[in-house]
Amino acid sequence: MWRSYSALADRMSSSPLSSRYRTAFVTGASTGLGRAFTNMLLAAGVEVWGTARDRVRVPDCAGFHGVILELGDGEAAEEVFLKVEKEAGGFDVVINNAGFGAFGDYAHTDFSVWEEQYRVMLVNTARLSQVALRGMLARDRGALVNVSSIAAEFGMPYQAVYNSIKAGLSALNVSLMYEVKGTGVRIIDFRPGDYRTDFEGSVRRPIQAAALLPATTARMARVWAAFAEMMQTGPAPAGAAADLYAALLKGRSGTVRTGRFFQSVLAPFLARFGSLALQRRIQEKYFGL
Ligand SMILES: NC(=O)c1ccc[n+]([C@@H]2O[C@H](COP(=O)([O-])OP(=O)(O)OC[C@H]3O[C@@H](n4cnc5c(N)ncnc54)[C@H](OP(=O)(O)O)[C@@H]3O)[C@@H](O)[C@H]2O)c1
């Protein structure tokens, strides 16, 4: 595992990544993990088509093609994807990375907030996965990477929909691994722990539709403080890019956990031996519930 771009670049200069993968498509390439994946692929000599919603946020660098894409509209997103896929002559790597957090009491948050999150991060991400997979299967090559989260296994309080989206996305990834077996296509179920990106700053904290009890408000404040601390002290996104690089190079389908040792190795290992009730109690204690 490499934790810096210089170490990564050294490793990449002698890497065969670009001989295996020529083109890549990355959603949410403007910042955070998507930007780190993009930098990693470009450094390895892969041509990248990367998306942002606003032209001013599109990176400008050699080998990079900016694409404007809003995942809230599935039909339009599919159209954009097909257009650039044709332009690229097919994508060898597709990374469905774009997403955002929403923090709120499930019962009292307007359902439109949850609905939008499902639409962007699950429904339309699954839609892009389908269209990407068709192209890859037709060419019998490629790697589809869907960025899930450690939250698929260890859900965070007051992010109920985020947790269910990531669990759903991971289930989709694992299901697709069965379907592509025996073909030249690979599926990577990528599950980061907390990385220091713009994610925390852009988490939506909607006004609750009904007044919350003071006890709930206080509990939410404690959970938010623990969550924000985890995000702010997380490793730099280059670490996730390095782990993705290694997974792509292996050329196998599988689940990749990445991040702090505790989140990516120890907690999943210990969870195998404890009960789900114990796991929940530990989470409750950590978040001050
Ligand atoms: N950071 C972590 O600790 C962590 C941990 C586990 C999983 N993840 C997952 O990793 C992915 C990237 O997160 P990040 O931490 O890199 O967050 P980030 O720094 O906030 O970046 C989010 C990216 O998603 C794009 N995006 C947001 N809403 C979109 C929409 N409606 N349509 C199209 N693009 C949209 C943004 O593009 P614009 O430029 O258009 O805003 C931006 O490029 C997410 O799926 C997140 O759930 C992150």
PDB file of C-alpha atoms and ligand atoms in Angstrom, residues 27-37 51-58 68-73 96-101 116-117 120-121 125 146-151 156 162 165-166 169 190-204 227 230-231 234-235 237 258 260 263, ligand 1:
ATOM      1  CA  THR A  27     -17.804  10.462 -12.261  1.00  0.00           C
ATOM      2  CA  GLY A  28     -17.129  13.235  -9.746  1.00  0.00           C
ATOM      3  CA  ALA A  29     -13.609  13.877 -11.033  1.00  0.00           C
ATOM      4  CA  SER A  30     -13.566  17.496  -9.849  1.00  0.00           C
ATOM      5  CA  THR A  31     -12.424  16.846  -6.307  1.00  0.00           C
ATOM      6  CA  GLY A  32     -11.867  14.315  -3.514  1.00  0.00           C
ATOM      7  CA  LEU A  33     -11.548  10.631  -4.305  1.00  0.00           C
ATOM      8  CA  GLY A  34     -12.623  11.061  -7.933  1.00  0.00           C
ATOM      9  CA  ARG A  35      -9.882  13.610  -8.490  1.00  0.00           C
ATOM     10  CA  ALA A  36      -7.328  11.292  -6.856  1.00  0.00           C
ATOM     11  CA  PHE A  37      -8.453   8.358  -9.060  1.00  0.00           C
ATOM     12  CA  THR A  51     -17.243  14.540 -14.895  1.00  0.00           C
ATOM     13  CA  ALA A  52     -18.307  17.571 -12.892  1.00  0.00           C
ATOM     14  CA  ARG A  53     -21.611  19.433 -12.858  1.00  0.00           C
ATOM     15  CA  ASP A  54     -20.112  22.829 -13.440  1.00  0.00           C
ATOM     16  CA  ARG A  55     -17.560  23.693 -16.102  1.00  0.00           C
ATOM     17  CA  VAL A  56     -15.502  25.790 -13.674  1.00  0.00           C
ATOM     18  CA  ARG A  57     -14.861  22.662 -11.593  1.00  0.00           C
ATOM     19  CA  VAL A  58     -13.575  20.574 -14.494  1.00  0.00           C
ATOM     20  CA  ILE A  68     -20.517  17.908 -17.740  1.00  0.00           C
ATOM     21  CA  LEU A  69     -22.823  15.418 -16.073  1.00  0.00           C
ATOM     22  CA  GLU A  70     -25.574  15.737 -13.455  1.00  0.00           C
ATOM     23  CA  LEU A  71     -26.520  12.375 -11.983  1.00  0.00           C
ATOM     24  CA  GLY A  72     -29.921  13.612 -10.850  1.00  0.00           C
ATOM     25  CA  ASP A  73     -31.242  13.058 -14.395  1.00  0.00           C
ATOM     26  CA  ASN A  96     -18.895   5.440 -10.537  1.00  0.00           C
ATOM     27  CA  ASN A  97     -17.672   7.673  -7.759  1.00  0.00           C
ATOM     28  CA  ALA A  98     -19.857  10.817  -7.591  1.00  0.00           C
ATOM     29  CA  GLY A  99     -21.971  11.245  -4.500  1.00  0.00           C
ATOM     30  CA  PHE A 100     -22.810  13.313  -1.445  1.00  0.00           C
ATOM     31  CA  GLY A 101     -23.871  12.864   2.149  1.00  0.00           C
ATOM     32  CA  GLU A 116     -32.790  12.696  -4.415  1.00  0.00           C
ATOM     33  CA  GLN A 117     -29.963  10.867  -2.684  1.00  0.00           C
ATOM     34  CA  VAL A 120     -28.308  10.195  -7.691  1.00  0.00           C
ATOM     35  CA  MET A 121     -26.296   7.621  -5.779  1.00  0.00           C
ATOM     36  CA  THR A 125     -25.417   5.027 -10.506  1.00  0.00           C
ATOM     37  CA  ASN A 146     -18.514   1.278  -8.067  1.00  0.00           C
ATOM     38  CA  VAL A 147     -17.462   3.354  -5.096  1.00  0.00           C
ATOM     39  CA  SER A 148     -19.388   2.069  -2.108  1.00  0.00           C
ATOM     40  CA  SER A 149     -18.266   2.711   1.485  1.00  0.00           C
ATOM     41  CA  ILE A 150     -17.372   1.072   4.740  1.00  0.00           C
ATOM     42  CA  ALA A 151     -20.860   2.390   5.657  1.00  0.00           C
ATOM     43  CA  MET A 156     -23.461   5.776  10.506  1.00  0.00           C
ATOM     44  CA  TYR A 162     -26.529   6.917   2.702  1.00  0.00           C
ATOM     45  CA  ILE A 165     -27.463   3.232  -0.687  1.00  0.00           C
ATOM     46  CA  LYS A 166     -23.949   1.953  -0.070  1.00  0.00           C
ATOM     47  CA  LEU A 169     -24.511  -0.643  -4.243  1.00  0.00           C
ATOM     48  CA  PHE A 190     -14.619  -0.337  -3.652  1.00  0.00           C
ATOM     49  CA  ARG A 191     -15.315   0.461   0.018  1.00  0.00           C
ATOM     50  CA  PRO A 192     -13.399   3.426   1.446  1.00  0.00           C
ATOM     51  CA  GLY A 193     -13.286   4.272   5.118  1.00  0.00           C
ATOM     52  CA  ASP A 194     -13.049   7.965   6.026  1.00  0.00           C
ATOM     53  CA  TYR A 195     -10.805   9.989   3.709  1.00  0.00           C
ATOM     54  CA  ARG A 196     -10.105  13.710   4.009  1.00  0.00           C
ATOM     55  CA  THR A 197     -12.050  15.141   1.052  1.00  0.00           C
ATOM     56  CA  ASP A 198     -14.705  17.823   0.465  1.00  0.00           C
ATOM     57  CA  PHE A 199     -17.337  15.247   1.449  1.00  0.00           C
ATOM     58  CA  GLU A 200     -17.855  16.399   5.038  1.00  0.00           C
ATOM     59  CA  GLY A 201     -18.103  20.047   3.971  1.00  0.00           C
ATOM     60  CA  SER A 202     -20.744  19.239   1.365  1.00  0.00           C
ATOM     61  CA  VAL A 203     -22.899  16.942   3.504  1.00  0.00           C
ATOM     62  CA  ARG A 204     -26.450  18.286   3.355  1.00  0.00           C
ATOM     63  CA  PHE A 227     -18.364  11.945  12.243  1.00  0.00           C
ATOM     64  CA  MET A 230     -13.305  11.010  11.657  1.00  0.00           C
ATOM     65  CA  MET A 231     -13.485  12.768   8.300  1.00  0.00           C
ATOM     66  CA  GLY A 234      -8.766  10.713   7.734  1.00  0.00           C
ATOM     67  CA  PRO A 235      -5.929   9.933   5.339  1.00  0.00           C
ATOM     68  CA  PRO A 237      -7.325  10.501  -0.980  1.00  0.00           C
ATOM     69  CA  THR A 258      -9.377   0.978   1.909  1.00  0.00           C
ATOM     70  CA  ARG A 260      -7.268   3.575   8.135  1.00  0.00           C
ATOM     71  CA  GLN A 263     -11.655   0.743   9.496  1.00  0.00           C
TER      72      GLN A 263
HETATM   73  N1  LIG B   1     -14.493  10.718   1.704  1.00  0.00           N
HETATM   74  C1  LIG B   1     -14.799   9.624   2.313  1.00  0.00           C
HETATM   75  O1  LIG B   1     -14.380   9.421   3.453  1.00  0.00           O
HETATM   76  C2  LIG B   1     -15.629   8.556   1.668  1.00  0.00           C
HETATM   77  C3  LIG B   1     -15.764   7.340   2.344  1.00  0.00           C
HETATM   78  C4  LIG B   1     -16.512   6.340   1.755  1.00  0.00           C
HETATM   79  C5  LIG B   1     -17.110   6.535   0.532  1.00  0.00           C
HETATM   80  N2  LIG B   1     -16.986   7.731  -0.092  1.00  0.00           N
HETATM   81  C6  LIG B   1     -17.651   7.886  -1.389  1.00  0.00           C
HETATM   82  O2  LIG B   1     -16.707   8.359  -2.325  1.00  0.00           O
HETATM   83  C7  LIG B   1     -17.368   9.107  -3.330  1.00  0.00           C
HETATM   84  C8  LIG B   1     -16.655  10.437  -3.519  1.00  0.00           C
HETATM   85  O3  LIG B   1     -16.718  11.151  -2.302  1.00  0.00           O
HETATM   86  P1  LIG B   1     -15.663  12.267  -1.889  1.00  0.00           P
HETATM   87  O4  LIG B   1     -15.319  12.030  -0.483  1.00  0.00           O
HETATM   88  O5  LIG B   1     -14.588  12.363  -2.900  1.00  0.00           O
HETATM   89  O6  LIG B   1     -16.610  13.560  -1.927  1.00  0.00           O
HETATM   90  P2  LIG B   1     -16.394  15.035  -2.539  1.00  0.00           P
HETATM   91  O7  LIG B   1     -14.999  15.476  -2.322  1.00  0.00           O
HETATM   92  O8  LIG B   1     -17.514  15.845  -1.953  1.00  0.00           O
HETATM   93  O9  LIG B   1     -16.658  14.823  -4.110  1.00  0.00           O
HETATM   94  C9  LIG B   1     -17.936  14.472  -4.580  1.00  0.00           C
HETATM   95  C10 LIG B   1     -17.934  14.443  -6.098  1.00  0.00           C
HETATM   96  O10 LIG B   1     -19.241  13.997  -6.526  1.00  0.00           O
HETATM   97  C11 LIG B   1     -19.742  14.917  -7.497  1.00  0.00           C
HETATM   98  N3  LIG B   1     -21.202  15.010  -7.374  1.00  0.00           N
HETATM   99  C12 LIG B   1     -21.919  15.283  -6.246  1.00  0.00           C
HETATM  100  N4  LIG B   1     -23.231  15.295  -6.528  1.00  0.00           N
HETATM  101  C13 LIG B   1     -23.353  15.028  -7.851  1.00  0.00           C
HETATM  102  C14 LIG B   1     -24.460  14.922  -8.742  1.00  0.00           C
HETATM  103  N5  LIG B   1     -25.734  15.114  -8.341  1.00  0.00           N
HETATM  104  N6  LIG B   1     -24.225  14.625 -10.054  1.00  0.00           N
HETATM  105  C15 LIG B   1     -22.945  14.474 -10.491  1.00  0.00           C
HETATM  106  N7  LIG B   1     -21.860  14.585  -9.711  1.00  0.00           N
HETATM  107  C16 LIG B   1     -22.062  14.865  -8.401  1.00  0.00           C
HETATM  108  C17 LIG B   1     -19.046  16.246  -7.192  1.00  0.00           C
HETATM  109  O11 LIG B   1     -18.971  16.963  -8.403  1.00  0.00           O
HETATM  110  P3  LIG B   1     -19.239  18.556  -8.554  1.00  0.00           P
HETATM  111  O12 LIG B   1     -17.911  19.155  -8.907  1.00  0.00           O
HETATM  112  O13 LIG B   1     -20.213  18.621  -9.677  1.00  0.00           O
HETATM  113  O14 LIG B   1     -19.768  19.058  -7.241  1.00  0.00           O
HETATM  114  C18 LIG B   1     -17.675  15.795  -6.716  1.00  0.00           C
HETATM  115  O15 LIG B   1     -16.810  15.617  -7.800  1.00  0.00           O
HETATM  116  C19 LIG B   1     -18.829   9.228  -2.881  1.00  0.00           C
HETATM  117  O16 LIG B   1     -19.612   8.265  -3.540  1.00  0.00           O
HETATM  118  C20 LIG B   1     -18.748   8.924  -1.392  1.00  0.00           C
HETATM  119  O17 LIG B   1     -19.963   8.386  -0.906  1.00  0.00           O
HETATM  120  C21 LIG B   1     -16.256   8.752   0.447  1.00  0.00           C
END
